[in-house]
PDB file of C-alpha atoms in Angstrom:
ATOM      1  CA  MET A  87       0.000   0.000   0.000  1.00  0.00           C
ATOM      2  CA  TRP A  88       1.134   3.579  -0.636  1.00  0.00           C
ATOM      3  CA  ASP A  89       1.242   4.498   3.068  1.00  0.00           C
ATOM      4  CA  GLU A  90       3.572   1.537   3.701  1.00  0.00           C
ATOM      5  CA  ILE A  91       6.366   2.756   1.417  1.00  0.00           C
ATOM      6  CA  ASP A  92       8.682   5.751   1.508  1.00  0.00           C
ATOM      7  CA  PRO A  93       8.119   8.121  -1.453  1.00  0.00           C
ATOM      8  CA  VAL A  94      11.866   8.027  -2.200  1.00  0.00           C
ATOM      9  CA  GLU A  95      11.694   4.232  -2.554  1.00  0.00           C
ATOM     10  CA  ALA A  96       8.604   4.587  -4.740  1.00  0.00           C
ATOM     11  CA  GLU A  97      10.479   6.977  -7.047  1.00  0.00           C
ATOM     12  CA  ALA A  98      13.319   4.474  -7.243  1.00  0.00           C
ATOM     13  CA  ARG A  99      10.721   2.061  -8.623  1.00  0.00           C
ATOM     14  CA  GLY A 100       9.602   4.668 -11.152  1.00  0.00           C
ATOM     15  CA  ILE A 101       6.415   5.904  -9.439  1.00  0.00           C
ATOM     16  CA  PHE A 102       6.351   9.675  -8.836  1.00  0.00           C
ATOM     17  CA  ALA A 103       2.849  10.268  -7.434  1.00  0.00           C
ATOM     18  CA  PRO A 104       0.621   8.522  -4.870  1.00  0.00           C
ATOM     19  CA  VAL A 105      -1.154   5.360  -5.985  1.00  0.00           C
ATOM     20  CA  HIS A 106      -3.494   3.037  -4.121  1.00  0.00           C
ATOM     21  CA  ALA A 107      -0.985   0.188  -4.173  1.00  0.00           C
ATOM     22  CA  LEU A 108       2.091  -0.838  -6.111  1.00  0.00           C
ATOM     23  CA  SER A 109       3.549  -4.179  -7.098  1.00  0.00           C
ATOM     24  CA  ASP A 110       6.368  -5.670  -5.050  1.00  0.00           C
ATOM     25  CA  SER A 111       7.273  -8.317  -7.610  1.00  0.00           C
ATOM     26  CA  ALA A 112      10.228  -8.322  -9.973  1.00  0.00           C
ATOM     27  CA  PRO A 113       9.606  -6.129 -13.042  1.00  0.00           C
ATOM     28  CA  GLY A 114       9.952  -7.257 -16.642  1.00  0.00           C
ATOM     29  CA  ALA A 115       7.530 -10.191 -16.700  1.00  0.00           C
ATOM     30  CA  ILE A 116       6.717 -11.684 -20.105  1.00  0.00           C
ATOM     31  CA  VAL A 117       2.942 -11.962 -20.557  1.00  0.00           C
ATOM     32  CA  ILE A 118       1.430 -14.631 -22.795  1.00  0.00           C
ATOM     33  CA  ALA A 119      -1.996 -16.176 -23.300  1.00  0.00           C
ATOM     34  CA  PRO A 120      -2.714 -18.935 -20.735  1.00  0.00           C
ATOM     35  CA  GLY A 121      -3.240 -21.463 -23.535  1.00  0.00           C
ATOM     36  CA  ASP A 122       0.276 -20.853 -24.877  1.00  0.00           C
ATOM     37  CA  ILE A 123       2.122 -21.963 -21.736  1.00  0.00           C
ATOM     38  CA  ARG A 124       3.760 -25.402 -21.753  1.00  0.00           C
ATOM     39  CA  GLY A 125       5.589 -27.497 -19.163  1.00  0.00           C
ATOM     40  CA  ALA A 126       3.931 -25.888 -16.150  1.00  0.00           C
ATOM     41  CA  ARG A 127       1.229 -26.942 -13.695  1.00  0.00           C
ATOM     42  CA  LEU A 128      -1.097 -25.029 -11.406  1.00  0.00           C
ATOM     43  CA  ILE A 129      -0.372 -24.721  -7.679  1.00  0.00           C
ATOM     44  CA  PRO A 130      -3.834 -25.302  -6.080  1.00  0.00           C
ATOM     45  CA  GLU A 131      -3.034 -23.610  -2.755  1.00  0.00           C
ATOM     46  CA  LYS A 132      -2.130 -20.377  -4.599  1.00  0.00           C
ATOM     47  CA  ARG A 133      -5.682 -19.716  -5.744  1.00  0.00           C
ATOM     48  CA  GLY A 134      -5.883 -16.282  -4.132  1.00  0.00           C
ATOM     49  CA  GLY A 135      -9.157 -14.535  -3.353  1.00  0.00           C
ATOM     50  CA  ALA A 136     -10.702 -15.271  -6.711  1.00  0.00           C
ATOM     51  CA  CYS A 137     -14.401 -15.594  -7.485  1.00  0.00           C
ATOM     52  CA  CYS A 138     -14.564 -17.983 -10.435  1.00  0.00           C
ATOM     53  CA  GLY A 139     -10.910 -18.594 -11.289  1.00  0.00           C
ATOM     54  CA  LEU A 140      -7.434 -17.320 -10.426  1.00  0.00           C
ATOM     55  CA  ASP A 141      -6.586 -13.684  -9.677  1.00  0.00           C
ATOM     56  CA  GLY A 142      -2.835 -13.966  -8.934  1.00  0.00           C
ATOM     57  CA  ALA A 143      -3.182 -12.247  -5.560  1.00  0.00           C
ATOM     58  CA  ASP A 144      -1.018 -14.873  -3.823  1.00  0.00           C
ATOM     59  CA  GLY A 145       1.877 -14.505  -6.236  1.00  0.00           C
ATOM     60  CA  PRO A 146       3.145 -17.145  -8.691  1.00  0.00           C
ATOM     61  CA  ASN A 147       0.573 -19.930  -8.945  1.00  0.00           C
ATOM     62  CA  MET A 148       2.190 -22.092 -11.655  1.00  0.00           C
ATOM     63  CA  ALA A 149       5.212 -24.342 -11.166  1.00  0.00           C
ATOM     64  CA  CYS A 150       7.651 -25.860 -13.623  1.00  0.00           C
ATOM     65  CA  GLU A 151       6.816 -29.533 -14.199  1.00  0.00           C
ATOM     66  CA  ALA A 152      10.529 -30.391 -14.388  1.00  0.00           C
ATOM     67  CA  CYS A 153      11.973 -28.601 -11.337  1.00  0.00           C
ATOM     68  CA  ASP A 154       8.769 -27.735  -9.408  1.00  0.00           C
ATOM     69  CA  LEU A 155       9.835 -24.097  -8.876  1.00  0.00           C
ATOM     70  CA  PRO A 156       7.239 -21.295  -9.227  1.00  0.00           C
ATOM     71  CA  VAL A 157       7.637 -19.776 -12.681  1.00  0.00           C
ATOM     72  CA  ALA A 158       4.420 -17.955 -13.624  1.00  0.00           C
ATOM     73  CA  THR A 159       1.232 -16.308 -12.406  1.00  0.00           C
ATOM     74  CA  ARG A 160      -1.984 -17.186 -14.193  1.00  0.00           C
ATOM     75  CA  VAL A 161      -4.939 -14.803 -14.104  1.00  0.00           C
ATOM     76  CA  ASP A 162      -8.323 -15.910 -15.424  1.00  0.00           C
ATOM     77  CA  ASP A 163     -10.916 -14.750 -12.898  1.00  0.00           C
ATOM     78  CA  CYS A 164     -14.134 -13.105 -14.034  1.00  0.00           C
ATOM     79  CA  SER A 165     -13.826  -9.437 -15.096  1.00  0.00           C
ATOM     80  CA  LEU A 166     -10.025  -9.798 -15.494  1.00  0.00           C
ATOM     81  CA  TRP A 167      -8.009 -10.139 -18.695  1.00  0.00           C
ATOM     82  CA  GLN A 168      -6.776 -13.715 -19.019  1.00  0.00           C
ATOM     83  CA  ALA A 169      -2.979 -13.848 -18.932  1.00  0.00           C
ATOM     84  CA  ALA A 170      -0.002 -15.889 -17.794  1.00  0.00           C
ATOM     85  CA  ARG A 171       2.839 -13.742 -16.453  1.00  0.00           C
ATOM     86  CA  LEU A 172       6.213 -15.493 -16.678  1.00  0.00           C
ATOM     87  CA  SER A 173       8.377 -14.393 -13.723  1.00  0.00           C
ATOM     88  CA  SER A 174      11.443 -12.510 -14.931  1.00  0.00           C
ATOM     89  CA  ASP A 175      13.590 -13.974 -12.145  1.00  0.00           C
ATOM     90  CA  ALA A 176      12.681 -17.568 -13.083  1.00  0.00           C
ATOM     91  CA  VAL A 177      12.178 -17.607 -16.875  1.00  0.00           C
ATOM     92  CA  ARG A 178      14.458 -16.434 -19.662  1.00  0.00           C
ATOM     93  CA  ARG A 179      13.727 -15.994 -23.361  1.00  0.00           C
ATOM     94  CA  VAL A 180      15.494 -18.117 -25.983  1.00  0.00           C
ATOM     95  CA  LEU A 181      15.172 -18.176 -29.753  1.00  0.00           C
ATOM     96  CA  VAL A 182      13.362 -21.058 -31.432  1.00  0.00           C
ATOM     97  CA  ASP A 183      15.291 -22.811 -34.189  1.00  0.00           C
ATOM     98  CA  GLY A 184      14.554 -21.264 -37.553  1.00  0.00           C
ATOM     99  CA  VAL A 185      13.370 -17.925 -36.166  1.00  0.00           C
ATOM    100  CA  HIS A 186      15.175 -14.869 -37.513  1.00  0.00           C
ATOM    101  CA  ALA A 187      16.712 -13.009 -34.582  1.00  0.00           C
ATOM    102  CA  ALA A 188      16.805  -9.545 -36.160  1.00  0.00           C
ATOM    103  CA  PRO A 189      13.649  -7.439 -35.661  1.00  0.00           C
ATOM    104  CA  PHE A 190      11.781  -5.976 -38.605  1.00  0.00           C
ATOM    105  CA  SER A 191      12.970  -2.618 -39.858  1.00  0.00           C
ATOM    106  CA  TRP A 192      10.667   0.401 -39.629  1.00  0.00           C
ATOM    107  CA  ALA A 193      10.221   0.279 -43.410  1.00  0.00           C
ATOM    108  CA  GLU A 194       9.128  -3.372 -43.212  1.00  0.00           C
ATOM    109  CA  LEU A 195       6.706  -2.611 -40.395  1.00  0.00           C
ATOM    110  CA  ALA A 196       5.190   0.295 -42.322  1.00  0.00           C
ATOM    111  CA  GLU A 197       4.619  -2.019 -45.296  1.00  0.00           C
ATOM    112  CA  ARG A 198       3.628  -5.268 -43.564  1.00  0.00           C
ATOM    113  CA  GLY A 199       2.253  -4.095 -40.228  1.00  0.00           C
ATOM    114  CA  GLU A 200      -1.361  -4.890 -39.418  1.00  0.00           C
ATOM    115  CA  SER A 201      -3.507  -1.929 -38.394  1.00  0.00           C
ATOM    116  CA  THR A 202      -5.936  -2.102 -35.462  1.00  0.00           C
ATOM    117  CA  PRO A 203      -9.560  -1.080 -36.240  1.00  0.00           C
ATOM    118  CA  PRO A 204     -10.953   1.533 -33.833  1.00  0.00           C
ATOM    119  CA  PHE A 205     -14.373  -0.177 -33.571  1.00  0.00           C
ATOM    120  CA  GLU A 206     -15.377  -3.653 -32.425  1.00  0.00           C
ATOM    121  CA  PRO A 207     -18.729  -5.458 -32.328  1.00  0.00           C
ATOM    122  CA  ILE A 208     -19.903  -6.338 -28.832  1.00  0.00           C
ATOM    123  CA  ALA A 209     -22.260  -9.307 -28.543  1.00  0.00           C
ATOM    124  CA  THR A 210     -24.942  -9.465 -25.857  1.00  0.00           C
ATOM    125  CA  TRP A 211     -26.909 -12.471 -24.667  1.00  0.00           C
ATOM    126  CA  GLY A 212     -29.860 -13.090 -22.406  1.00  0.00           C
ATOM    127  CA  GLY A 213     -31.971 -10.295 -20.970  1.00  0.00           C
ATOM    128  CA  ARG A 214     -35.398  -9.163 -22.068  1.00  0.00           C
ATOM    129  CA  PHE A 215     -34.324  -8.428 -25.632  1.00  0.00           C
ATOM    130  CA  GLY A 216     -32.392 -11.636 -26.301  1.00  0.00           C
ATOM    131  CA  SER A 217     -29.082 -11.809 -28.137  1.00  0.00           C
ATOM    132  CA  SER A 218     -27.860  -8.890 -30.227  1.00  0.00           C
ATOM    133  CA  HIS A 219     -24.726  -6.878 -30.897  1.00  0.00           C
ATOM    134  CA  TYR A 220     -23.641  -3.249 -31.079  1.00  0.00           C
ATOM    135  CA  TRP A 221     -20.527  -1.362 -32.145  1.00  0.00           C
ATOM    136  CA  SER A 222     -18.113  -0.124 -29.488  1.00  0.00           C
ATOM    137  CA  TRP A 223     -14.811   1.728 -29.462  1.00  0.00           C
ATOM    138  CA  SER A 224     -11.983  -0.798 -29.295  1.00  0.00           C
ATOM    139  CA  PRO A 225     -10.596  -1.327 -25.755  1.00  0.00           C
ATOM    140  CA  ARG A 226      -7.136  -1.422 -27.336  1.00  0.00           C
ATOM    141  CA  TRP A 227      -7.670   2.076 -28.674  1.00  0.00           C
ATOM    142  CA  GLU A 228      -8.985   3.310 -25.309  1.00  0.00           C
ATOM    143  CA  ALA A 229      -5.895   1.924 -23.557  1.00  0.00           C
ATOM    144  CA  ALA A 230      -3.530   3.315 -26.206  1.00  0.00           C
ATOM    145  CA  ALA A 231      -5.164   6.732 -25.860  1.00  0.00           C
ATOM    146  CA  GLY A 232      -4.762   6.576 -22.072  1.00  0.00           C
ATOM    147  CA  GLN A 233      -1.012   6.146 -22.385  1.00  0.00           C
ATOM    148  CA  ALA A 234      -0.679   8.727 -25.162  1.00  0.00           C
ATOM    149  CA  LEU A 235      -2.822  11.322 -23.371  1.00  0.00           C
ATOM    150  CA  ALA A 236      -0.501  11.264 -20.344  1.00  0.00           C
ATOM    151  CA  HIS A 237       2.448  11.998 -22.637  1.00  0.00           C
ATOM    152  CA  LEU A 238       0.483  14.685 -24.488  1.00  0.00           C
ATOM    153  CA  LEU A 239      -0.098  16.497 -21.191  1.00  0.00           C
ATOM    154  CA  VAL A 240       3.611  16.388 -20.396  1.00  0.00           C
ATOM    155  CA  ALA A 241       4.433  17.640 -23.896  1.00  0.00           C
ATOM    156  CA  SER A 242       1.864  20.438 -23.597  1.00  0.00           C
ATOM    157  CA  LYS A 243       3.747  22.136 -20.738  1.00  0.00           C
ATOM    158  CA  GLY A 244       0.359  23.326 -19.526  1.00  0.00           C
ATOM    159  CA  GLN A 245      -0.558  25.039 -22.812  1.00  0.00           C
ATOM    160  CA  PRO A 246      -3.419  24.218 -25.222  1.00  0.00           C
ATOM    161  CA  VAL A 247      -2.607  21.541 -27.796  1.00  0.00           C
ATOM    162  CA  GLU A 248      -4.105  20.943 -31.243  1.00  0.00           C
ATOM    163  CA  VAL A 249      -4.023  17.522 -32.908  1.00  0.00           C
ATOM    164  CA  PRO A 250      -4.860  16.718 -36.572  1.00  0.00           C
ATOM    165  CA  ASN A 251      -8.517  16.724 -37.607  1.00  0.00           C
ATOM    166  CA  GLY A 252     -10.434  13.527 -38.203  1.00  0.00           C
ATOM    167  CA  LEU A 253     -10.135  10.392 -36.119  1.00  0.00           C
ATOM    168  CA  THR A 254      -7.090  11.714 -34.237  1.00  0.00           C
ATOM    169  CA  ALA A 255      -9.163  14.678 -33.041  1.00  0.00           C
ATOM    170  CA  ASP A 256     -12.069  12.361 -32.136  1.00  0.00           C
ATOM    171  CA  VAL A 257      -9.720  10.415 -29.874  1.00  0.00           C
ATOM    172  CA  PHE A 258      -7.672  13.190 -28.242  1.00  0.00           C
ATOM    173  CA  GLN A 259      -8.975  16.721 -28.786  1.00  0.00           C
ATOM    174  CA  ARG A 260     -11.945  16.621 -26.401  1.00  0.00           C
ATOM    175  CA  ALA A 261      -9.794  15.302 -23.548  1.00  0.00           C
ATOM    176  CA  LEU A 262      -7.062  17.860 -24.235  1.00  0.00           C
ATOM    177  CA  ASP A 263      -9.572  20.721 -24.285  1.00  0.00           C
ATOM    178  CA  THR A 264     -11.030  19.504 -20.979  1.00  0.00           C
ATOM    179  CA  LEU A 265      -7.748  19.044 -19.101  1.00  0.00           C
ATOM    180  CA  LEU A 266      -5.776  21.992 -20.487  1.00  0.00           C
ATOM    181  CA  PRO A 267      -6.569  25.720 -20.192  1.00  0.00           C
ATOM    182  CA  ALA A 268      -8.791  27.340 -22.798  1.00  0.00           C
ATOM    183  CA  GLY A 269      -7.390  29.587 -25.489  1.00  0.00           C
ATOM    184  CA  PRO A 270      -5.922  29.422 -28.961  1.00  0.00           C
ATOM    185  CA  PRO A 271      -3.701  26.346 -29.388  1.00  0.00           C
ATOM    186  CA  THR A 272      -0.075  27.242 -28.746  1.00  0.00           C
ATOM    187  CA  ARG A 273       1.421  23.789 -29.309  1.00  0.00           C
ATOM    188  CA  ARG A 274       0.812  21.587 -32.344  1.00  0.00           C
ATOM    189  CA  ALA A 275       0.892  17.788 -32.582  1.00  0.00           C
ATOM    190  CA  LEU A 276       1.285  15.838 -35.822  1.00  0.00           C
ATOM    191  CA  LEU A 277       1.423  12.201 -36.862  1.00  0.00           C
ATOM    192  CA  ALA A 278       4.943  11.163 -37.851  1.00  0.00           C
ATOM    193  CA  GLY A 279       6.729   7.908 -38.498  1.00  0.00           C
ATOM    194  CA  PRO A 280       8.176   5.596 -41.149  1.00  0.00           C
ATOM    195  CA  GLY A 281       6.996   6.360 -44.646  1.00  0.00           C
ATOM    196  CA  LYS A 282       5.649   9.775 -43.657  1.00  0.00           C
ATOM    197  CA  PRO A 283       7.181  13.065 -44.856  1.00  0.00           C
ATOM    198  CA  SER A 284       9.660  14.618 -42.434  1.00  0.00           C
ATOM    199  CA  PRO A 285       7.888  17.028 -40.048  1.00  0.00           C
ATOM    200  CA  ASP A 286       8.624  20.732 -40.098  1.00  0.00           C
ATOM    201  CA  ALA A 287      10.880  22.346 -37.524  1.00  0.00           C
ATOM    202  CA  GLY A 288       7.943  24.199 -35.955  1.00  0.00           C
ATOM    203  CA  VAL A 289       6.160  21.067 -34.730  1.00  0.00           C
ATOM    204  CA  ASP A 290       6.191  20.689 -30.942  1.00  0.00           C
ATOM    205  CA  ILE A 291       4.751  17.177 -30.517  1.00  0.00           C
ATOM    206  CA  LEU A 292       4.832  14.055 -32.680  1.00  0.00           C
ATOM    207  CA  LEU A 293       2.462  11.077 -32.437  1.00  0.00           C
ATOM    208  CA  VAL A 294       4.768   8.203 -33.391  1.00  0.00           C
ATOM    209  CA  PRO A 295       4.646   4.379 -33.429  1.00  0.00           C
ATOM    210  CA  VAL A 296       6.295   1.957 -31.013  1.00  0.00           C
ATOM    211  CA  HIS A 297       8.195  -1.000 -32.462  1.00  0.00           C
ATOM    212  CA  PRO A 298       6.167  -4.109 -31.521  1.00  0.00           C
ATOM    213  CA  GLN A 299       9.296  -6.296 -31.219  1.00  0.00           C
ATOM    214  CA  THR A 300      11.815  -4.013 -29.515  1.00  0.00           C
ATOM    215  CA  GLY A 301       9.540  -1.572 -27.687  1.00  0.00           C
ATOM    216  CA  GLN A 302      11.534   1.360 -29.056  1.00  0.00           C
ATOM    217  CA  THR A 303       9.739   4.565 -30.008  1.00  0.00           C
ATOM    218  CA  TRP A 304      10.299   5.840 -33.548  1.00  0.00           C
ATOM    219  CA  ALA A 305      12.509   8.938 -33.529  1.00  0.00           C
ATOM    220  CA  PRO A 306      12.652  11.555 -36.301  1.00  0.00           C
ATOM    221  CA  ALA A 307      15.806  12.972 -37.810  1.00  0.00           C
ATOM    222  CA  GLY A 308      16.442  16.520 -38.885  1.00  0.00           C
ATOM    223  CA  PRO A 309      14.660  19.673 -37.683  1.00  0.00           C
ATOM    224  CA  ALA A 310      11.892  17.828 -35.809  1.00  0.00           C
ATOM    225  CA  ALA A 311      14.306  15.771 -33.681  1.00  0.00           C
ATOM    226  CA  SER A 312      13.638  18.030 -30.674  1.00  0.00           C
ATOM    227  CA  ALA A 313       9.848  17.464 -30.738  1.00  0.00           C
ATOM    228  CA  TYR A 314       8.303  15.442 -27.917  1.00  0.00           C
ATOM    229  CA  PRO A 315       7.518  11.871 -29.146  1.00  0.00           C
ATOM    230  CA  VAL A 316       4.140  10.544 -27.960  1.00  0.00           C
ATOM    231  CA  PRO A 317       4.085   6.722 -28.251  1.00  0.00           C
ATOM    232  CA  LEU A 318       1.275   4.823 -29.967  1.00  0.00           C
ATOM    233  CA  PRO A 319       0.968   1.077 -30.629  1.00  0.00           C
ATOM    234  CA  LEU A 320       1.914   0.354 -34.223  1.00  0.00           C
ATOM    235  CA  GLY A 321      -1.547  -0.958 -35.162  1.00  0.00           C
ATOM    236  CA  VAL A 322      -3.285   2.168 -33.847  1.00  0.00           C
ATOM    237  CA  TRP A 323      -0.752   4.459 -35.517  1.00  0.00           C
ATOM    238  CA  LEU A 324      -1.125   2.676 -38.858  1.00  0.00           C
ATOM    239  CA  TRP A 325      -4.894   3.147 -38.806  1.00  0.00           C
ATOM    240  CA  LEU A 326      -4.565   6.851 -37.933  1.00  0.00           C
ATOM    241  CA  VAL A 327      -2.176   7.544 -40.819  1.00  0.00           C
ATOM    242  CA  SER A 328      -4.007   5.262 -43.293  1.00  0.00           C
ATOM    243  CA  PRO A 329      -7.642   4.644 -42.309  1.00  0.00           C
ATOM    244  CA  GLN A 330      -9.060   1.535 -43.948  1.00  0.00           C
ATOM    245  CA  PRO A 331     -12.098   2.002 -46.214  1.00  0.00           C
ATOM    246  CA  TYR A 332     -15.337   0.430 -45.084  1.00  0.00           C
ATOM    247  CA  LEU A 333     -16.761  -1.894 -47.718  1.00  0.00           C
ATOM    248  CA  PRO A 334     -19.918  -3.681 -46.524  1.00  0.00           C
ATOM    249  CA  VAL A 335     -20.073  -5.830 -49.699  1.00  0.00           C
ATOM    250  CA  PRO A 336     -17.512  -6.736 -52.375  1.00  0.00           C
ATOM    251  CA  ALA A 337     -17.625  -4.136 -55.111  1.00  0.00           C
ATOM    252  CA  SER A 338     -15.902  -3.385 -58.383  1.00  0.00           C
ATOM    253  CA  GLY A 339     -16.040  -0.400 -60.649  1.00  0.00           C
ATOM    254  CA  GLY A 340     -17.898   2.761 -59.649  1.00  0.00           C
ATOM    255  CA  ILE A 341     -21.475   3.850 -59.078  1.00  0.00           C
ATOM    256  CA  PRO A 342     -22.955   6.311 -61.578  1.00  0.00           C
ATOM    257  CA  GLN A 343     -23.116   9.852 -60.284  1.00  0.00           C
ATOM    258  CA  ASP A 344     -26.924  10.028 -60.403  1.00  0.00           C
ATOM    259  CA  VAL A 345     -27.424   6.797 -58.396  1.00  0.00           C
ATOM    260  CA  LEU A 346     -28.038   7.155 -54.661  1.00  0.00           C
ATOM    261  CA  ARG A 347     -26.159   4.734 -52.401  1.00  0.00           C
ATOM    262  CA  ASP A 348     -28.228   2.554 -50.093  1.00  0.00           C
ATOM    263  CA  ASP A 349     -25.324   0.774 -48.352  1.00  0.00           C
ATOM    264  CA  PRO A 350     -25.445   0.694 -44.556  1.00  0.00           C
ATOM    265  CA  LEU A 351     -23.463   3.392 -42.802  1.00  0.00           C
ATOM    266  CA  PRO A 352     -19.975   2.468 -41.551  1.00  0.00           C
ATOM    267  CA  PRO A 353     -20.005   0.886 -38.071  1.00  0.00           C
ATOM    268  CA  ARG A 354     -19.589   3.502 -35.379  1.00  0.00           C
ATOM    269  CA  PRO A 355     -20.417   3.643 -31.674  1.00  0.00           C
ATOM    270  CA  ASN A 356     -23.298   5.816 -30.541  1.00  0.00           C
ATOM    271  CA  TYR A 357     -21.157   7.604 -27.936  1.00  0.00           C
ATOM    272  CA  LEU A 358     -18.051   9.795 -27.962  1.00  0.00           C
ATOM    273  CA  PHE A 359     -14.620   8.282 -27.514  1.00  0.00           C
ATOM    274  CA  ARG A 360     -13.469   7.878 -23.916  1.00  0.00           C
ATOM    275  CA  VAL A 361      -9.908   7.387 -22.742  1.00  0.00           C
ATOM    276  CA  ASP A 362      -9.181   4.440 -20.454  1.00  0.00           C
ATOM    277  CA  ARG A 363      -8.847   5.997 -17.002  1.00  0.00           C
ATOM    278  CA  GLY A 364      -6.718   3.224 -15.499  1.00  0.00           C
ATOM    279  CA  THR A 365      -4.102   3.278 -18.267  1.00  0.00           C
ATOM    280  CA  PHE A 366      -3.970   7.084 -18.172  1.00  0.00           C
ATOM    281  CA  GLN A 367      -3.390   7.148 -14.411  1.00  0.00           C
ATOM    282  CA  HIS A 368      -0.936   4.237 -14.560  1.00  0.00           C
ATOM    283  CA  THR A 369       1.162   6.125 -17.135  1.00  0.00           C
ATOM    284  CA  LEU A 370       0.894   9.567 -15.552  1.00  0.00           C
ATOM    285  CA  VAL A 371       2.208   8.549 -12.124  1.00  0.00           C
ATOM    286  CA  ARG A 372       5.268   7.027 -13.834  1.00  0.00           C
ATOM    287  CA  LEU A 373       6.289  10.263 -15.573  1.00  0.00           C
ATOM    288  CA  PRO A 374       8.572  12.565 -13.523  1.00  0.00           C
ATOM    289  CA  ALA A 375       6.704  15.625 -14.868  1.00  0.00           C
ATOM    290  CA  VAL A 376       3.735  14.687 -12.652  1.00  0.00           C
ATOM    291  CA  HIS A 377       5.592  16.576  -9.893  1.00  0.00           C
ATOM    292  CA  THR A 378       4.548  19.902 -11.455  1.00  0.00           C
ATOM    293  CA  PRO A 379       1.623  21.526  -9.568  1.00  0.00           C
ATOM    294  CA  TRP A 380      -0.766  21.738 -12.531  1.00  0.00           C
ATOM    295  CA  MET A 381      -0.297  18.066 -13.415  1.00  0.00           C
ATOM    296  CA  ARG A 382      -0.664  17.026  -9.783  1.00  0.00           C
ATOM    297  CA  THR A 383      -3.993  18.906  -9.776  1.00  0.00           C
ATOM    298  CA  ILE A 384      -5.148  16.901 -12.811  1.00  0.00           C
ATOM    299  CA  LEU A 385      -4.217  13.677 -11.041  1.00  0.00           C
ATOM    300  CA  GLU A 386      -6.012  14.660  -7.834  1.00  0.00           C
ATOM    301  CA  ASN A 387      -9.158  15.661  -9.724  1.00  0.00           C
ATOM    302  CA  LEU A 388      -9.006  12.364 -11.594  1.00  0.00           C
ATOM    303  CA  THR A 389      -9.338  10.371  -8.384  1.00  0.00           C
ATOM    304  CA  LYS A 390     -12.062  12.614  -6.981  1.00  0.00           C
ATOM    305  CA  ASP A 391     -14.318  13.180  -9.988  1.00  0.00           C
ATOM    306  CA  ARG A 392     -15.419   9.985 -11.694  1.00  0.00           C
ATOM    307  CA  SER A 393     -18.168  11.646 -13.722  1.00  0.00           C
ATOM    308  CA  ALA A 394     -15.928  13.297 -16.321  1.00  0.00           C
ATOM    309  CA  ASP A 395     -17.148  12.020 -19.666  1.00  0.00           C
ATOM    310  CA  ILE A 396     -13.669  11.961 -21.216  1.00  0.00           C
ATOM    311  CA  PHE A 397     -12.959   8.719 -19.311  1.00  0.00           C
TER     312      PHE A 397
END
């Protein structure tokens, strides 16, 4: 718990503002899907305080079948993302025979990378109205925006920020206008990355991709090298720079100009985009700039006011 640790020790762990609780385990765990783990068994007495499965509250709950040492923590309780966290102090990564060790270049990622759609269908079952589905903003986009928004606030230096129009504005502009002071935008953010033209020297902030294999953030060269890089997952970044067309049915050729289209509208949620609060807070408390008074005020208001419609 936060009141059980000295703030200096918390900063040594990379946490610069109060949190409800922080992990005491070794950092750097590799997270995989539970179905992908091999050669390990569950430890029944390490069930934790779970409701319908495992919550990992008692620490590593999977042991190596060969040496019987705890090696992983499986989480699969209701309302939690299913995951198996391989302990960094017990498991090391090795290359599989035939796998190329070198990561993809940025040019290869820009050409071959798979973009992440911003919308997902959500299926419902039971209830008075039976089974149905509706379109929702992707949770991956909400989480990505939570991380990026924390960096955008740091890059803003407390001044208004303007992002590009379109989907980028739908995701970020409303939150920026709510959290930053009103007035004409004094700092400008642009999308930049592999395959994009080099940004001008006057750009203050760049929304750039993160390499999915190395975790490194793309860095520009030239006049824009001093701009603040705001990290985005590669799939989200690819969709922002090259939105995919929505084609409800296979089509070829064009429709005559005097013919009215009767295709269904593109899928879109019936509510405005909201940033994931947990990811935003998790990122913000790990940025040293949170020490500044105006950012500390944002963090304090975040924990007090849960009705803000940007989250």
